[in-house]
Coordinates of C-alpha atoms and ligand atoms in Angstrom, one line a residue:
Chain A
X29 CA -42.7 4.6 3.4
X30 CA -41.0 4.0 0.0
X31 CA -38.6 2.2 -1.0
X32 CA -35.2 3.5 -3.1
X33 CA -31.8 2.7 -4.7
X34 CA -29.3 5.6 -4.4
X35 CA -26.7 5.6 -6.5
X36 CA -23.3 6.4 -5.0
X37 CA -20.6 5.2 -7.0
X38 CA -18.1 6.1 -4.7
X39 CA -14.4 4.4 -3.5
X40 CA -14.7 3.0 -0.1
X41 CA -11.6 4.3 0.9
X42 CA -12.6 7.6 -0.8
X43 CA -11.2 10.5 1.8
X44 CA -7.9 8.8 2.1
X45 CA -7.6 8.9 -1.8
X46 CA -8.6 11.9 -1.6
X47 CA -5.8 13.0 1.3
X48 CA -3.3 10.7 -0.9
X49 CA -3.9 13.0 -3.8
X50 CA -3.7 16.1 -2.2
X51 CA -0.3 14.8 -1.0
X52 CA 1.3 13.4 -4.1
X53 CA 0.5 16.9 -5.5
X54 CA 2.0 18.6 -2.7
X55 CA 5.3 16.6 -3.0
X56 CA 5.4 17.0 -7.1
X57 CA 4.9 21.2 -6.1
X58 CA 8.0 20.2 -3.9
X59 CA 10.1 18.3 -6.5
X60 CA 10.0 15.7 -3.3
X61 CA 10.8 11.7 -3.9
X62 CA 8.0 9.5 -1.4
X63 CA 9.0 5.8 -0.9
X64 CA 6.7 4.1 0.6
X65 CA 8.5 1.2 2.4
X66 CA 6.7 -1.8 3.6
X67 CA 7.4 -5.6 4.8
X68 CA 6.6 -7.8 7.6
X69 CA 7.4 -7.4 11.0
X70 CA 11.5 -7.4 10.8
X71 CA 12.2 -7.9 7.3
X72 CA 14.4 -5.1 7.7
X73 CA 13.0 -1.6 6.6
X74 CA 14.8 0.5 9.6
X75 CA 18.5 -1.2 8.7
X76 CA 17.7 -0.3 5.0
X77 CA 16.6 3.4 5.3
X78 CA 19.7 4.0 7.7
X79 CA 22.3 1.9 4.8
X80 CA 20.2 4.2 2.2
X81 CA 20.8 7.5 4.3
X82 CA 24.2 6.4 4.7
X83 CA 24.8 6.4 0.7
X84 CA 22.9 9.2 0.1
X85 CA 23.3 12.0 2.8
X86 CA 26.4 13.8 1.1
X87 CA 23.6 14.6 -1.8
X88 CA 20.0 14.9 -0.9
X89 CA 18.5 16.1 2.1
X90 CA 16.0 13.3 3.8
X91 CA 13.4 12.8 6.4
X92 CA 12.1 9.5 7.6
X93 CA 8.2 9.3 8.3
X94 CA 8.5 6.1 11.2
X95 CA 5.5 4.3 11.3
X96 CA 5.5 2.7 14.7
X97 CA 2.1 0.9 16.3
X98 CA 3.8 2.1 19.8
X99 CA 7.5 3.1 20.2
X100 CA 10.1 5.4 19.2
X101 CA 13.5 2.9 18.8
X102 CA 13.5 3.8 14.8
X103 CA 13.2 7.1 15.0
X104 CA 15.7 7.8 17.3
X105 CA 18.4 5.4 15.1
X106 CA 17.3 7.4 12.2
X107 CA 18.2 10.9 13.9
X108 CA 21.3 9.8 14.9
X109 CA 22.4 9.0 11.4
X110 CA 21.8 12.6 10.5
X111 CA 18.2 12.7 9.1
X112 CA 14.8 14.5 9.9
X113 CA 12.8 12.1 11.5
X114 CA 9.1 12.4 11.9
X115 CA 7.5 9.8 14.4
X116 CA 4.1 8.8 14.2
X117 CA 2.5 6.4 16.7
X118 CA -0.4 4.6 15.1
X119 CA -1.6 3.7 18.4
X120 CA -2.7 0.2 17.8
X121 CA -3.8 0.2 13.9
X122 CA -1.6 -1.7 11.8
X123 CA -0.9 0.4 8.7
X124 CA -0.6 3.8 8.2
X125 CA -3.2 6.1 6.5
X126 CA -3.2 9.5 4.3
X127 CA -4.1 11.6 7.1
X128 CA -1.3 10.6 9.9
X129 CA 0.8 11.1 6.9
X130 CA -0.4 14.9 6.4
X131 CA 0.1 15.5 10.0
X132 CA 3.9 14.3 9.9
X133 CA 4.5 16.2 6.7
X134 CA 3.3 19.5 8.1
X135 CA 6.4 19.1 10.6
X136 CA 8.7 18.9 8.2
X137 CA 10.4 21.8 6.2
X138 CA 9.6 20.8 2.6
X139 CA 11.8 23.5 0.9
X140 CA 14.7 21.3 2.5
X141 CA 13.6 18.0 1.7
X142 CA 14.6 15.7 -1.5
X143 CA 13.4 12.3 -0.1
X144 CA 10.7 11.2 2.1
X145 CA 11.1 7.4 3.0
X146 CA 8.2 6.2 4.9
X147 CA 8.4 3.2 7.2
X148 CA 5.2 1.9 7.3
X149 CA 4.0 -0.3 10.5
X150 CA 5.4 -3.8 9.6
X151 CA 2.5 -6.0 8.1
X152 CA 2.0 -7.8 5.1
X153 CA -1.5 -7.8 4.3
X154 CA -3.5 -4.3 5.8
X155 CA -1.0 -1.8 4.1
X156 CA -1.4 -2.6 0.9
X157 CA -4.9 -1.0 -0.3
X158 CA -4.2 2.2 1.6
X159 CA -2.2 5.0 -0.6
X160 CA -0.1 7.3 1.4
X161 CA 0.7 9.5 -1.8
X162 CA 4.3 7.9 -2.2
X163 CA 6.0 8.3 -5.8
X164 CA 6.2 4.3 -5.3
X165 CA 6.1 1.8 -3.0
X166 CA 9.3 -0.6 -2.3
X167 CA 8.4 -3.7 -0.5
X168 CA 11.1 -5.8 1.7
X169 CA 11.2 -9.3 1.6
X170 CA 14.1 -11.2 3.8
X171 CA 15.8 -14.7 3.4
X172 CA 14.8 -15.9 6.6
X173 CA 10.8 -15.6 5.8
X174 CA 10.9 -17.8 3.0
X175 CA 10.2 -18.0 -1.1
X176 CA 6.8 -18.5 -0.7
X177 CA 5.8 -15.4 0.5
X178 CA 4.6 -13.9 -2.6
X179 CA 2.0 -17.3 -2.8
X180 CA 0.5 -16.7 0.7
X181 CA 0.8 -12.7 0.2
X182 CA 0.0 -11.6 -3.5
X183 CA -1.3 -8.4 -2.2
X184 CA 1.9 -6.8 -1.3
X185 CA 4.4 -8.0 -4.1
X186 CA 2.0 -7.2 -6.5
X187 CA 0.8 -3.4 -5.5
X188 CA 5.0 -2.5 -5.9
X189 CA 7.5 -1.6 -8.7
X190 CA 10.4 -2.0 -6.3
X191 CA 11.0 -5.2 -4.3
X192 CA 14.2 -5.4 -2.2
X193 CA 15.5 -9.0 -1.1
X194 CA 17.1 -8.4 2.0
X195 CA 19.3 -10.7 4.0
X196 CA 21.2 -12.1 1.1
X197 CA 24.7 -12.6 3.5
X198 CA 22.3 -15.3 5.5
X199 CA 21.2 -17.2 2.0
X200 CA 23.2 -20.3 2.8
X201 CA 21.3 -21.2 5.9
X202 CA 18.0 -21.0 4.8
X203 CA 17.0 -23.2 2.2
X204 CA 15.5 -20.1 0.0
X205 CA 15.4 -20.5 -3.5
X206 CA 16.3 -17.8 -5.5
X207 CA 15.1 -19.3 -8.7
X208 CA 11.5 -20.3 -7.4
X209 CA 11.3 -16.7 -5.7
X210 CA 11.8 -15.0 -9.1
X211 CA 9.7 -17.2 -10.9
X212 CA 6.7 -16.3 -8.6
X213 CA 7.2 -12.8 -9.1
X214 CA 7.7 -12.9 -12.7
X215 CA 4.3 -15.0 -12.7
X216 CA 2.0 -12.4 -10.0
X217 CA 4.6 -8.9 -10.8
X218 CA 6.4 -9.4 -14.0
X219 CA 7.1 -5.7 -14.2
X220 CA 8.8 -5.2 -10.9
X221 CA 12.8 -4.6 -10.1
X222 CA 14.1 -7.2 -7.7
X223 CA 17.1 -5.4 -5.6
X224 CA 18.6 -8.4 -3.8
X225 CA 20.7 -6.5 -0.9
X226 CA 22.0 -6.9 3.1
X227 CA 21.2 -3.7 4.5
X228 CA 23.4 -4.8 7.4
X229 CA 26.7 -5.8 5.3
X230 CA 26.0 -3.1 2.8
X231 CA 25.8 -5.5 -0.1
X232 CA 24.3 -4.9 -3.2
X233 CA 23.2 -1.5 -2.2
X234 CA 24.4 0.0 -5.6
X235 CA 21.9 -0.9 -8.1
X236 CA 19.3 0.2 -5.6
X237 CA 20.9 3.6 -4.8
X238 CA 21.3 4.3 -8.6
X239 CA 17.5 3.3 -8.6
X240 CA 16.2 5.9 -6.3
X241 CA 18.7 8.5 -7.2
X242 CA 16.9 8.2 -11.0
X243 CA 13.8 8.6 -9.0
X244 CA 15.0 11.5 -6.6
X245 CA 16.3 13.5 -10.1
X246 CA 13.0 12.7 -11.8
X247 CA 10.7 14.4 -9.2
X248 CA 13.4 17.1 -9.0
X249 CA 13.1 17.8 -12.5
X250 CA 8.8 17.3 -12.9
X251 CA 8.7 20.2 -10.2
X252 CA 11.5 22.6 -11.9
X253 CA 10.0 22.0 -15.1
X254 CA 6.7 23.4 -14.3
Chain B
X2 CA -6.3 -5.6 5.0
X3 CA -7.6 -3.9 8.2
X4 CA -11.7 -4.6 7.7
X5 CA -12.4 -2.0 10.9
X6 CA -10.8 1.1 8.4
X7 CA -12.9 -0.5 5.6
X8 CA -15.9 -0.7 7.9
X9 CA -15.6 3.0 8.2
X10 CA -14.8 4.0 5.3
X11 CA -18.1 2.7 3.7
X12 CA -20.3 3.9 6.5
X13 CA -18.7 7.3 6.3
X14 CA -19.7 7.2 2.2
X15 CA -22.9 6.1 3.4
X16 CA -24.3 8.4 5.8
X17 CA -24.1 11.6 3.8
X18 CA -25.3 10.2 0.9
X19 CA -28.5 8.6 3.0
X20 CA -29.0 12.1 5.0
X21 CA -28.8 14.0 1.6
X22 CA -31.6 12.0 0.3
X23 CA -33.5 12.3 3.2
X24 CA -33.9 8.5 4.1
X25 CA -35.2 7.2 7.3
X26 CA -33.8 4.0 7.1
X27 CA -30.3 2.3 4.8
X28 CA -31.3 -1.3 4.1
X29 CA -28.8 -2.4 2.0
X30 CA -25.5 -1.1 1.2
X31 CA -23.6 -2.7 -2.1
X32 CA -20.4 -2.8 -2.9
X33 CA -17.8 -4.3 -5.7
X34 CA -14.7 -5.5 -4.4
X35 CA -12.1 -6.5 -6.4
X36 CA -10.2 -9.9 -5.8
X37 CA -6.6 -8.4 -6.7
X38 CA -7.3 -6.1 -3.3
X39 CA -6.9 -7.4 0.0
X40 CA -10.3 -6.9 1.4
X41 CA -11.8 -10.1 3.3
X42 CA -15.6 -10.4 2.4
X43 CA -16.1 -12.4 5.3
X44 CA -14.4 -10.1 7.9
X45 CA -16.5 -7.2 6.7
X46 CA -19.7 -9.4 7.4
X47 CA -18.2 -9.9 10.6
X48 CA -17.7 -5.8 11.3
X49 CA -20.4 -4.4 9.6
X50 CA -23.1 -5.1 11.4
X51 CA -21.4 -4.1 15.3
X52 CA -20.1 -1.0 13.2
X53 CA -23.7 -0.2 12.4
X54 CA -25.3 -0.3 15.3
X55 CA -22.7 2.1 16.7
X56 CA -23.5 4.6 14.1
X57 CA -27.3 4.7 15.6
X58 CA -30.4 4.1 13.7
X59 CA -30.0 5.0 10.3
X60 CA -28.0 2.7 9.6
X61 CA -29.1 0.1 11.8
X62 CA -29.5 -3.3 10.7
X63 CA -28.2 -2.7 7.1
X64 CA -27.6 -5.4 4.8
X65 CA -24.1 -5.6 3.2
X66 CA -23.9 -7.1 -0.1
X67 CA -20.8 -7.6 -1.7
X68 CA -20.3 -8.4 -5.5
X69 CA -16.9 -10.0 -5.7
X70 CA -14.9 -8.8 -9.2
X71 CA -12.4 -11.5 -10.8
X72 CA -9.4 -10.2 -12.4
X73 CA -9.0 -9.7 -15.8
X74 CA -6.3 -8.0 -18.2
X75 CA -6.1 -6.9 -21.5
X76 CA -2.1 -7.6 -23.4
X77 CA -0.9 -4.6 -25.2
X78 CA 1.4 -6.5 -26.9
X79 CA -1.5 -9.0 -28.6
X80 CA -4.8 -7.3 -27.6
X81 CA -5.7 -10.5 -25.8
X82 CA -8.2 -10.3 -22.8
X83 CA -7.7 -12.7 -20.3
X84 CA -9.7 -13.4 -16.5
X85 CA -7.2 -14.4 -14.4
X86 CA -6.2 -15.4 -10.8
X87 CA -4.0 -13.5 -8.1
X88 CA -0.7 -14.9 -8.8
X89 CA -0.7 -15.0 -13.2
X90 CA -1.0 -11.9 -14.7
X91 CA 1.2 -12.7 -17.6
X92 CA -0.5 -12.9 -21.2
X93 CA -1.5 -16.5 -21.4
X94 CA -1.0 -15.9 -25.4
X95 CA 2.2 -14.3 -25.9
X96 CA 3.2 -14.5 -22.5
X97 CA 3.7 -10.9 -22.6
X98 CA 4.2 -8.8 -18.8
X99 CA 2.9 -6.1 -20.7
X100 CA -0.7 -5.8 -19.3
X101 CA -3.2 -3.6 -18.3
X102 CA -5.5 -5.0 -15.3
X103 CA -9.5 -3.5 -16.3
X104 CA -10.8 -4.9 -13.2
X105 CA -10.2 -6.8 -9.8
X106 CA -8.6 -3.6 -7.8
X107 CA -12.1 -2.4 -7.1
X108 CA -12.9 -0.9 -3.9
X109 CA -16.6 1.0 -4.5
X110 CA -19.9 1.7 -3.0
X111 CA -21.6 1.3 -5.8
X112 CA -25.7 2.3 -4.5
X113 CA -27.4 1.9 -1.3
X114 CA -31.1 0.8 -0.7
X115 CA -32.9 3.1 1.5
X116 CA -36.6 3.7 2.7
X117 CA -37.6 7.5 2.3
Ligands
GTP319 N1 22.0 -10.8 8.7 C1 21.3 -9.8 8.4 N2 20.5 -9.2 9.4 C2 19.8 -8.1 9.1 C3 19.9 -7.5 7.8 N3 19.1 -6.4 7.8 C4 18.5 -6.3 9.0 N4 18.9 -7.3 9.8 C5 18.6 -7.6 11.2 O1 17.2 -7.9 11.3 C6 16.6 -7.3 12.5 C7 15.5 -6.5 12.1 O2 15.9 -5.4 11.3 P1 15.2 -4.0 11.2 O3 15.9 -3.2 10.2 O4 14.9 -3.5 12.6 O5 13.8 -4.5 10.6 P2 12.4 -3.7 10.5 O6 11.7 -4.2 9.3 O7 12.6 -2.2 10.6 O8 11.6 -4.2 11.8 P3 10.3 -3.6 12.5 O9 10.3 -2.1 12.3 O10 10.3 -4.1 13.9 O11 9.2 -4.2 11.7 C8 17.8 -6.6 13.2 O12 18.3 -7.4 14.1 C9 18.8 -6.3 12.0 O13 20.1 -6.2 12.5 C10 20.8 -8.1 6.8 O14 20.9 -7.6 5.7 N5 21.4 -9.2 7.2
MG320 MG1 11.8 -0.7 11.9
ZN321 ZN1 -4.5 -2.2 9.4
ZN322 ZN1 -0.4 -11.1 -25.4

């Protein structure tokens, strides 16, 4: 009996970075856009893929990856607008991982594909260390759950570039404020685009669409280019 | 952060590297974890040891110790570095959003203690 230290130096979440890579190289091979879309629990991701698909269908082929702990609803809405739509039931866990998202992108035909949009299972806190290999990672917030959400979840505004503010049409019956809002992220994300938007009314969907249409030409052009 | 994936995750690192080495026996596993991430020290605790004793002997009664890593940034604009909490990443000197974090996102095994 002896006694010792192995070094391992190793990531703890190690195989799904390595599935995560494996993925974002597949999808640059691809010229393929990956948002990975996250919120709480009705913040409204499913109203603002189908308002996005709306704008954007005419140009770009997409498929929705529907992160779902148990049903089907979204992916059915999501078909019916015209998209591919990929469901994947996480059976319980409450975020997806790198390897449920290899399994849905094997169904899909990527020589037809320009934008993935992922609708991760709706949780604030558990989706934010795992990387799905997304070009970036938009997070939801809506009126009605309050300006202090980036204080009691850093995590989530901070690991995105993107942040949408959704529900803007109910802004004045909830006693949000804008300007406290903005001043939290510009203390814990000062880099990040705020895309205030009603995915419902269709407001304010412009500056977001000219967004990820940048986005959807610049992995376009990475994959031509090489 | 869901602690059971974590759980795995580090026990899956672990094994390998333990049977490679030949060890009878992982006493102690140790990580870094970064405070910017959204791992919960005290839900791992909580996981790790049930998680062990599913994964049979070797790992067994396994100590977990966790070294908890502050924030801290470096200002490209003024070369300051700067610890820092969850919520203020700007540069406290120039105020600057142009930052790079050097630590706090950490999420590493970093050795394990075994008897061989
Ligand atoms: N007033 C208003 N209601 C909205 C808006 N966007 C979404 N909703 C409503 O909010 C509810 C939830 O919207 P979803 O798009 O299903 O939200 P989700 O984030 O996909 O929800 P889960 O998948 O269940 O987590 C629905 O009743 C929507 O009609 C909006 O901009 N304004
Ligand atoms: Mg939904
Ligand atoms: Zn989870
Ligand atoms: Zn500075």
């Amino acid at each position: 009996m002896s006694l010792a230290t192995i070094d391992v130096s190793q990531h703890i979440l190690g195989k799904n970075e390595a599935l995560a890579k494996e993925l974002r190289d597949l999808y640059a091979k691809h010229g393929i856009c990956v948002v990975n879309l996250l919120s709480g629990p009705g913040a409204g991701k499913t109203s603002t893929i189908l308002a996005t698909i709306e704008a954007l269908k005419d140009s770009y082929h997409i498929a929705v990856i529907e992160g779902d702990i148990a049903s089907d609803v979204d992916a059915q809405k999501v078909k019916e607008h015209g998209a591919q739509a990929v469901q994947i039931n996480t059976g319980g866990l409450c975020h997806l991982e790198g390897a449920m998202i290899k399994r849905a992108t094997e169904i899909l035909d990527l020589n037809q594909t320009d934008l993935i949009i992922i609708e991760n299972v709706g949780n604030l806190v558990c989706t934010v260390d795992f990387d799905l290999g997304e070009s970036f990672k938009a997070m939801i917030l809506s009126v009605p759950e309050g300006h202090d959400k980036p204080l009691k979840y850093p995590g989530i505004f901070q690991a995105r570039n993107v942040i949408l503010l959704n529900k803007i049409d109910t802004l004045p019956v909830f006693d949000f404020d804008t300007d406290a809002f903005y001043r939290e992220i510009d203390d814990l994300n000062p880099n990040a685009q705020i895309f205030p938007i009603s995915a419902t009314k269709h407001d304010g969907m412009d500056a977001w669409i000219t967004y990820l249409t940048q986005r959807i030409e610049e992995a376009r052009s990475v994959a031509l280019s090489e | 952060m869901h602690e059971y994936s974590i759980v795995q995750g580090i026990l899956d690192a672990v094994i390998p590297s333990a049977q490679q080495a030949n060890a009878n026996r992982v006493l102690a596993v140790r990580l870094r974890i970064g405070d910017m991430t959204e791992v919960v020290t005290e839900s791992l605790m909580f996981l790790w040891d049930i998680a062990c004793e599913e994964r049979g002997e070797l790992v067994e009664g396994a100590e977990l110790v966790v070294e908890e890593v502050k924030p801290r940034s470096a200002c490209v604009v003024c070369g300051t570095e700067f610890e820092h909490d969850r919520l203020h990443v700007r540069c406290p000197k120039c105020g600057s959003a142009q930052t790079l974090l050097l630590q706090g996102r950490e999420l590493e095994i970093t050795a394990i203690d075994v008897d061989v």
